[in-house]
Coordinates of C-alpha atoms in Angstrom, one line a residue:
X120 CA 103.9 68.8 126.5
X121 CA 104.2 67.1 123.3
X122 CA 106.9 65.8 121.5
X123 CA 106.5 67.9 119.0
X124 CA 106.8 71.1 120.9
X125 CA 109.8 69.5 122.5
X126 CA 111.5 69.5 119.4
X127 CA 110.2 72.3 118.4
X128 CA 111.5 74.2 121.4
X129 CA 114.5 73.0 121.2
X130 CA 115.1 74.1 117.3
X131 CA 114.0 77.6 118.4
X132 CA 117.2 77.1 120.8
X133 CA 119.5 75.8 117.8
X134 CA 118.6 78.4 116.0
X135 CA 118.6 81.4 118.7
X136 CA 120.4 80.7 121.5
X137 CA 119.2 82.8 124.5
X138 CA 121.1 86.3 124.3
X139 CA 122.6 87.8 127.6
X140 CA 120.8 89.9 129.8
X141 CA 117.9 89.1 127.9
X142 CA 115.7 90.9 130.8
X143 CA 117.1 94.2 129.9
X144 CA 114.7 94.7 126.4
X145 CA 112.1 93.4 129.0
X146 CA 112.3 96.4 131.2
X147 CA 112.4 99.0 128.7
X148 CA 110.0 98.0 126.8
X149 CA 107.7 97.5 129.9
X150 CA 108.8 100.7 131.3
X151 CA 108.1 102.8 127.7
X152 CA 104.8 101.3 127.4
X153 CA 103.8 102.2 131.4
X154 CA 105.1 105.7 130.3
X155 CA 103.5 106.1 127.1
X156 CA 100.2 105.0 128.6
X157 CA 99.9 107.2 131.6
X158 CA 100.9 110.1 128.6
X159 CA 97.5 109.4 126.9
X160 CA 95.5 109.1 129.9
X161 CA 97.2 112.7 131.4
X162 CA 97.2 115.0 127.9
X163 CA 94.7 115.9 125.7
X164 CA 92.4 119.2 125.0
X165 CA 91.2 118.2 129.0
X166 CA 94.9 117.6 130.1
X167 CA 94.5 114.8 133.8
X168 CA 97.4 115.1 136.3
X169 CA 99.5 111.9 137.3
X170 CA 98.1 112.9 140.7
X171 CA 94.5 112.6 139.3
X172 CA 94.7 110.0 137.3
X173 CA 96.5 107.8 140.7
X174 CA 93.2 109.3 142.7
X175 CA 90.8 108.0 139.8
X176 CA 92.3 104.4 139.8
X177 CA 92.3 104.0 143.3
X178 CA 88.6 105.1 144.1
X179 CA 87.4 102.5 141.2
X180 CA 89.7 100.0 142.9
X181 CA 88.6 100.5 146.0
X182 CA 84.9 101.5 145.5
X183 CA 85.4 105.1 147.5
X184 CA 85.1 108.6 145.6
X185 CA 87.4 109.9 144.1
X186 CA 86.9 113.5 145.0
X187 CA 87.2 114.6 141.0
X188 CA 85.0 116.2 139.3
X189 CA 82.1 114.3 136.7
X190 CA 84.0 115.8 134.0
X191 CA 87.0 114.6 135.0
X192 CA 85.5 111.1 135.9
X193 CA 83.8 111.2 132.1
X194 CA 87.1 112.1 130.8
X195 CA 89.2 109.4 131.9
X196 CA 86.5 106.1 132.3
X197 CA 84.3 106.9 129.2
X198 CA 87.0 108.3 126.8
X199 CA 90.4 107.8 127.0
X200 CA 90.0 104.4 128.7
X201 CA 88.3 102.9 125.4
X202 CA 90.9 104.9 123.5
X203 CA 93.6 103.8 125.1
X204 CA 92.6 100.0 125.3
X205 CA 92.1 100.1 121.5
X206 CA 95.2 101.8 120.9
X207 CA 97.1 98.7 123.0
X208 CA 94.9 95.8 121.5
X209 CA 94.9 96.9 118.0
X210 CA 98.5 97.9 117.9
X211 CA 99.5 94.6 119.3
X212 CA 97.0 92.7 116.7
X213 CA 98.5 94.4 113.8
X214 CA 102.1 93.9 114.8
X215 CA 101.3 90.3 115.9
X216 CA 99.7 89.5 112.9
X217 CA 102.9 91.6 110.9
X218 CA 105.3 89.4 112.7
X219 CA 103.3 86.2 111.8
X220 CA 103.1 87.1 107.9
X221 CA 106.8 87.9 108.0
X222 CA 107.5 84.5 109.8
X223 CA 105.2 82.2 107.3
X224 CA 106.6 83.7 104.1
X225 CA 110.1 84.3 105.1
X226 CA 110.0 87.4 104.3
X227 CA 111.2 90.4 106.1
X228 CA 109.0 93.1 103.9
X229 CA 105.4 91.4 104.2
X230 CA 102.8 92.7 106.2
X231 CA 99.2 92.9 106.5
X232 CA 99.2 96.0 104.1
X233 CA 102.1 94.8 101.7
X234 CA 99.9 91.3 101.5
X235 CA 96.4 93.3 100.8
X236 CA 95.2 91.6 103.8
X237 CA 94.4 95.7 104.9
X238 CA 92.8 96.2 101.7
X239 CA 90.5 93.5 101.6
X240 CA 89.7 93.7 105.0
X241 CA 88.9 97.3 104.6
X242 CA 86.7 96.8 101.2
X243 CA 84.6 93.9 103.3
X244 CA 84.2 96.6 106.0
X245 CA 83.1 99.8 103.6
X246 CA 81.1 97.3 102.3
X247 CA 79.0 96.7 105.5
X248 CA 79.2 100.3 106.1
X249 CA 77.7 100.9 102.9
X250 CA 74.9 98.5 103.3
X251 CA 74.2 99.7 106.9
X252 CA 75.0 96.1 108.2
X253 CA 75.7 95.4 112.0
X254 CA 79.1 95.9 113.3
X255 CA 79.4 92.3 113.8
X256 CA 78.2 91.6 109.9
X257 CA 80.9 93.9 109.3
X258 CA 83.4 92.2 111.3
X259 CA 82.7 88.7 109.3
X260 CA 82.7 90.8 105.8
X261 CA 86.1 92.0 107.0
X262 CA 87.6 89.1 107.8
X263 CA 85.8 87.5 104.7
X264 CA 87.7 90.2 102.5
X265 CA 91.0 89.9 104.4
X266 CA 91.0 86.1 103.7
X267 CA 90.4 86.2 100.1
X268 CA 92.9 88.9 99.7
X269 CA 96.0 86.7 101.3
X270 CA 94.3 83.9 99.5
X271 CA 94.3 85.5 95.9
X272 CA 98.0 86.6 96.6
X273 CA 99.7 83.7 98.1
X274 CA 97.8 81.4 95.2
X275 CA 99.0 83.9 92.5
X276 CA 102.7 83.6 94.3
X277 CA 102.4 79.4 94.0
X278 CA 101.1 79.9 90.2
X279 CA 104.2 82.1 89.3
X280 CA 107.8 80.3 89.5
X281 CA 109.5 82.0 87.0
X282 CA 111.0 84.5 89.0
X283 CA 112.5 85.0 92.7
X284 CA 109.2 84.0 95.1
X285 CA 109.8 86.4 97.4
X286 CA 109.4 89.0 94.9
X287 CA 106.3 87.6 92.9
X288 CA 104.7 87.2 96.8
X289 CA 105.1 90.9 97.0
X290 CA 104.6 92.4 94.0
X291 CA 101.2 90.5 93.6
X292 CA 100.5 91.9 97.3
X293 CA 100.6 95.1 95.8
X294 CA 98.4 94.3 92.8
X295 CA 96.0 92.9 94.9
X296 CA 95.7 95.7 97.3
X297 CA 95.3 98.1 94.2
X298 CA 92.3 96.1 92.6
X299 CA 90.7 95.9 96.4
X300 CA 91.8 99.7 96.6
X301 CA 89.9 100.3 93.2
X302 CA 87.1 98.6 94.8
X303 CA 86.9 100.8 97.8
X304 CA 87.3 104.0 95.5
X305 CA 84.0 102.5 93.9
X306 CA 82.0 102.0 96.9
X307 CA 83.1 105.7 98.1
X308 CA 81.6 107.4 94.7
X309 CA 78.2 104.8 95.1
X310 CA 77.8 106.1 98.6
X311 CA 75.8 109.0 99.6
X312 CA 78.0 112.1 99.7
X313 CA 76.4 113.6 102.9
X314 CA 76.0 111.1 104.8
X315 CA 77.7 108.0 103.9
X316 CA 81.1 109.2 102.5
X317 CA 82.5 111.6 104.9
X318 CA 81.9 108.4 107.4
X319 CA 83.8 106.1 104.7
X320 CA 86.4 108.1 104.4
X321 CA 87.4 109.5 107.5
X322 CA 86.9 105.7 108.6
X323 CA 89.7 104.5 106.0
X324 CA 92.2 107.2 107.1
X325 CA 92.1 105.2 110.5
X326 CA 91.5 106.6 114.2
X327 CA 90.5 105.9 117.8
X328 CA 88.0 108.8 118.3
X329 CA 84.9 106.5 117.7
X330 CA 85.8 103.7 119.8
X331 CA 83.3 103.0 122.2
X332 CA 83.3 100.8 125.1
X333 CA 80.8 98.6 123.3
X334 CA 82.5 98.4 120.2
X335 CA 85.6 97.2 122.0
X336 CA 83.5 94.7 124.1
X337 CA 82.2 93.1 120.1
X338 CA 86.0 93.4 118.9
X339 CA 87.9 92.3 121.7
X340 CA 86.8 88.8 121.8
X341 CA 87.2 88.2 117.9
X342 CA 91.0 89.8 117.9
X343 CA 91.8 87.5 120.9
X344 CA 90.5 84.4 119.0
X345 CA 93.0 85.3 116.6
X346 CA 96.0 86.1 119.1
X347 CA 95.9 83.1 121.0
X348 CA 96.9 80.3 118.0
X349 CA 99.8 82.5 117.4
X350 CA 100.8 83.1 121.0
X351 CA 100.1 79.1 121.8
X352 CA 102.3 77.9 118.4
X353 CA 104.9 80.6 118.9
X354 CA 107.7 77.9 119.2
X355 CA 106.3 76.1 116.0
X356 CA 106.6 78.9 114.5
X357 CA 110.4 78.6 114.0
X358 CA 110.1 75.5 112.6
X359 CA 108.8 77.4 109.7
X360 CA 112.0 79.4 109.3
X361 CA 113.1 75.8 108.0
X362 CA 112.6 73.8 104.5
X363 CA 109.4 72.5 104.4
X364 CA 111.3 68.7 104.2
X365 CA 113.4 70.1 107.3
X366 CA 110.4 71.1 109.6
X367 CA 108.1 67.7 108.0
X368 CA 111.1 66.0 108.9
X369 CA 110.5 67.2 113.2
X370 CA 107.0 66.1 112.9
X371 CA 104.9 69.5 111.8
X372 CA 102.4 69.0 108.9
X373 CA 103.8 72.8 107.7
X374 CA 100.4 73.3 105.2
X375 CA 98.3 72.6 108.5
X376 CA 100.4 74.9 110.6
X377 CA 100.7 77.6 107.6
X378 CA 97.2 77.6 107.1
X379 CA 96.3 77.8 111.3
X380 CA 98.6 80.7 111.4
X381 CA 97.0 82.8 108.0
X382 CA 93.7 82.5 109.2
X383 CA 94.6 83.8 113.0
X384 CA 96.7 86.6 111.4
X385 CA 93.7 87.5 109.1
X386 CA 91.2 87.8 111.9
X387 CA 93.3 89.8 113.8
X388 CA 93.8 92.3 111.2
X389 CA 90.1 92.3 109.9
X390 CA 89.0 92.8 113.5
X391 CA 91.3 95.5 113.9
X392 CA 90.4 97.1 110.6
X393 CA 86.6 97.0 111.2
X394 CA 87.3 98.9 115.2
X395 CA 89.4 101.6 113.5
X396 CA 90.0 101.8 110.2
X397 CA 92.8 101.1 108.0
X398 CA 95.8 102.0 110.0
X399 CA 99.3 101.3 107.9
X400 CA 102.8 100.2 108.5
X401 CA 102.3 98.7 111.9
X402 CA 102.4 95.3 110.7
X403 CA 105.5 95.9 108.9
X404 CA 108.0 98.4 111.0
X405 CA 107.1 97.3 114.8
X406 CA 108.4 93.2 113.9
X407 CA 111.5 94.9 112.7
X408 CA 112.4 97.0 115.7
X409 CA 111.2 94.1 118.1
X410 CA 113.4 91.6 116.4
X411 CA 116.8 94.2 116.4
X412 CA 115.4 94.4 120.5
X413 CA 114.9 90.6 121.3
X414 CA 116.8 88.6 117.9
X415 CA 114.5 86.5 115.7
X416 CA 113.1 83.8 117.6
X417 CA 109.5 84.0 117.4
X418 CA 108.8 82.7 121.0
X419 CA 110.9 86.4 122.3
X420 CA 110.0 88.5 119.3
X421 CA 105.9 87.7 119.5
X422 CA 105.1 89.3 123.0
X423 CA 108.1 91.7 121.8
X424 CA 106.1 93.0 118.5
X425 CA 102.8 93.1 121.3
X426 CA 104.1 95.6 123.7
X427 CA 105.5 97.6 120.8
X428 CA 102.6 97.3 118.7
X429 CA 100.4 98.6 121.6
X430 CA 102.6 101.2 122.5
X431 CA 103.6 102.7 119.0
X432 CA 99.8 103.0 118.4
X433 CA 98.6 104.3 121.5
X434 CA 102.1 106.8 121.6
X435 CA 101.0 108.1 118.0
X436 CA 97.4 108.5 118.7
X437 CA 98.4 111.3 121.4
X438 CA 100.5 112.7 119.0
X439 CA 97.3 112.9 117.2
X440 CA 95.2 114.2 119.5
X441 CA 97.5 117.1 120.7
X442 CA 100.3 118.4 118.4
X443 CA 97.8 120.2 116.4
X444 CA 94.8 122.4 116.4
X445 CA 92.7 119.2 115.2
X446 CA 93.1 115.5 115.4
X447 CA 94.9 114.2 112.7
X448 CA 94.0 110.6 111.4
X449 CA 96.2 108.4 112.2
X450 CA 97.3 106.6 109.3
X451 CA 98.6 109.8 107.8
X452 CA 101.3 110.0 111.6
X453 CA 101.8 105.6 111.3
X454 CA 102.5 106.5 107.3
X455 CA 105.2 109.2 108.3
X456 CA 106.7 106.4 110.0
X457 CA 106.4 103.5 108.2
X458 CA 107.3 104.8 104.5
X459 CA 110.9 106.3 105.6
X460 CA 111.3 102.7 107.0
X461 CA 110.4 100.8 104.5
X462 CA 112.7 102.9 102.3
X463 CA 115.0 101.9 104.3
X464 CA 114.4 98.0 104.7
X465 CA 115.1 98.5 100.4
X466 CA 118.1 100.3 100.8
X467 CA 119.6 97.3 103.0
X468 CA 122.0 95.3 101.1
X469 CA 120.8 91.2 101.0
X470 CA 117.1 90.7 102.6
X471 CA 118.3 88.7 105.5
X472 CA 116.6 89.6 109.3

């Protein structure tokens, strides 16, 4: 252990001193994500029973049958597994990557969509779609596109000083995202209308339905790449809660760190972008309800915003899947959510956590 995340640790305790019964947000949200998981695997149009879904495990487990039926065994191994495995990676990507923007920037109301990072991410990924490329060709163009778009903003944000920082970083994150949404709208009315563009736009409205078990074996990798920096400079990350001067001062070269931490944020959110679409408000509402769970010390509130993340998306995409007639996309549910929130964050009186 180095010195640095010596002191490093022990500013994160300065700053957030452990809270009692700390296990207790633990439990529930382990218990909440166990229940919300066996939920997806048991409803559906082909509703499983608990009872099943135990006999299914089991018999894979131990290599004996099962006794189910091939439908059954088709149901849960070839389509609500990869389902519900995107669901809990990309959920925790997005809210990992949410809870790192907010973090970096100070800023309680940035997010992967507020930044543009979506946006870009999303007009790399229409691209490829556009062009027919490979998914892993339009993996890179995603991440490529997310990049630029946190670039462009936080560059325009450094350019500006005349007015408050926080709201320049915000309000050019919203510019950004328009021009990259204007790019989008171009590529849609380019595309082929039979073929191409009811595949773009269903794509941008987000879902799991298309997730395949290769797809997730090309994704999962890159989306880890990214998750690891965070999760392995999660104590750092306090430090940058700090002045610059202050967290220099304790031995972290802060441009380094910033610039580690934007680039592992941005290929989560591009990876999870090119699986599933653009899928809103994650990044911005699940940091928020993990930080009132387990206070603001990123070391507690990064595998916090994971579990949530993972759950919230895998809870809404059976909401998707069975409260109506036909599946709903699910940036339409995550937007029903997120914008009521949001509202609310405004409404708040000061901008601290």
């Amino acid at each position: 252990m180095t010195a640095c995340v010596k002191e490093a640790r022990q500013a994160s305790a300065a700053l957030c001193p452990p809270a009692p019964a700390i296990w207790l947000p633990w439990a529930v949200a382990g218990v909440l994500l166990a229940a919300v998981v066996v939920a997806a695997f048991a409803l559906g149009k082909f509703p499983m029973a608990p009872a099943d879904l135990l006999r299914a495990v089991l018999a894979r487990i131990t290599g004996t049958e099962s006794g189910l039926s091939p439908a059954q065994e088709t149901v849960v191994w070839n389509i609500r597994l990869p389902r519900v495995a995107a669901g809990l990676l990309v959920g925790a990507g997005l809210a990992a990557a949410g809870a790192a923007y907010q973090g970096m920037f100070r800023n309680p109301l940035v997010s992967p969509d507020i930044l543009g990072v979506s946006a870009g991410a999303g007009l790399g990924a229409v691209l490829g779609i556009y062009l027919g490329l490979p998914l892993a060709v339009v993996q890179a163009l995603a991440f490529v596109g997310g990049l630029l778009a946190v670039g462009t903003v936080v560059g325009v944000a450094g350019l500006v000083r005349r007015h408050d920082p926080v709201l320049v970083l915000v309000l050019a994150g919203i510019a950004v995202g328009a021009l990259l949404g204007a790019g989008i709208s171009l590529i849609k009315i380019l595309a082929d209308p039979t073929t191409q563009l009811p595949s773009i736009t269903f794509w941008l409205l987000g879902g799991l339905n298309a997730v395949t078990t290769a797809d997730l074996a090309v994704t999962a990798p890159v989306m880890l790449v990214g998750l690891v920096p965070m999760a392995l400079l999660r104590w750092r990350m306090n430090l940058l809660s700090l002045a610059d001067e202050e967290a220099q001062a304790l031995g972290i070269s802060v441009v380094r760190l910033r610039l580690l931490l934007v680039a592992a944020a941005t290929l989560s959110t591009a990876a999870a972008v090119s699986l599933t679409g653009i899928i809103g408000w994650i990044g911005l509402v699940v940091p928020h309800v993990a930080r009132l769970l387990v206070g603001p010390n990123f070391a507690r509130l990064l595998p916090a915003s994971l579990l949530l993340g993972g759950g919230f998306l895998v809870a809404t995409d059976t909401l998707a899947r069975t409260v109506a007639s036909i599946e709903l996309p699910l940036g339409i549910l995550t937007a029903l959510v997120g914008a009521p929130f949001f509202l609310f964050l405004l409404a708040r009186p000061g901008r601290g956590e």
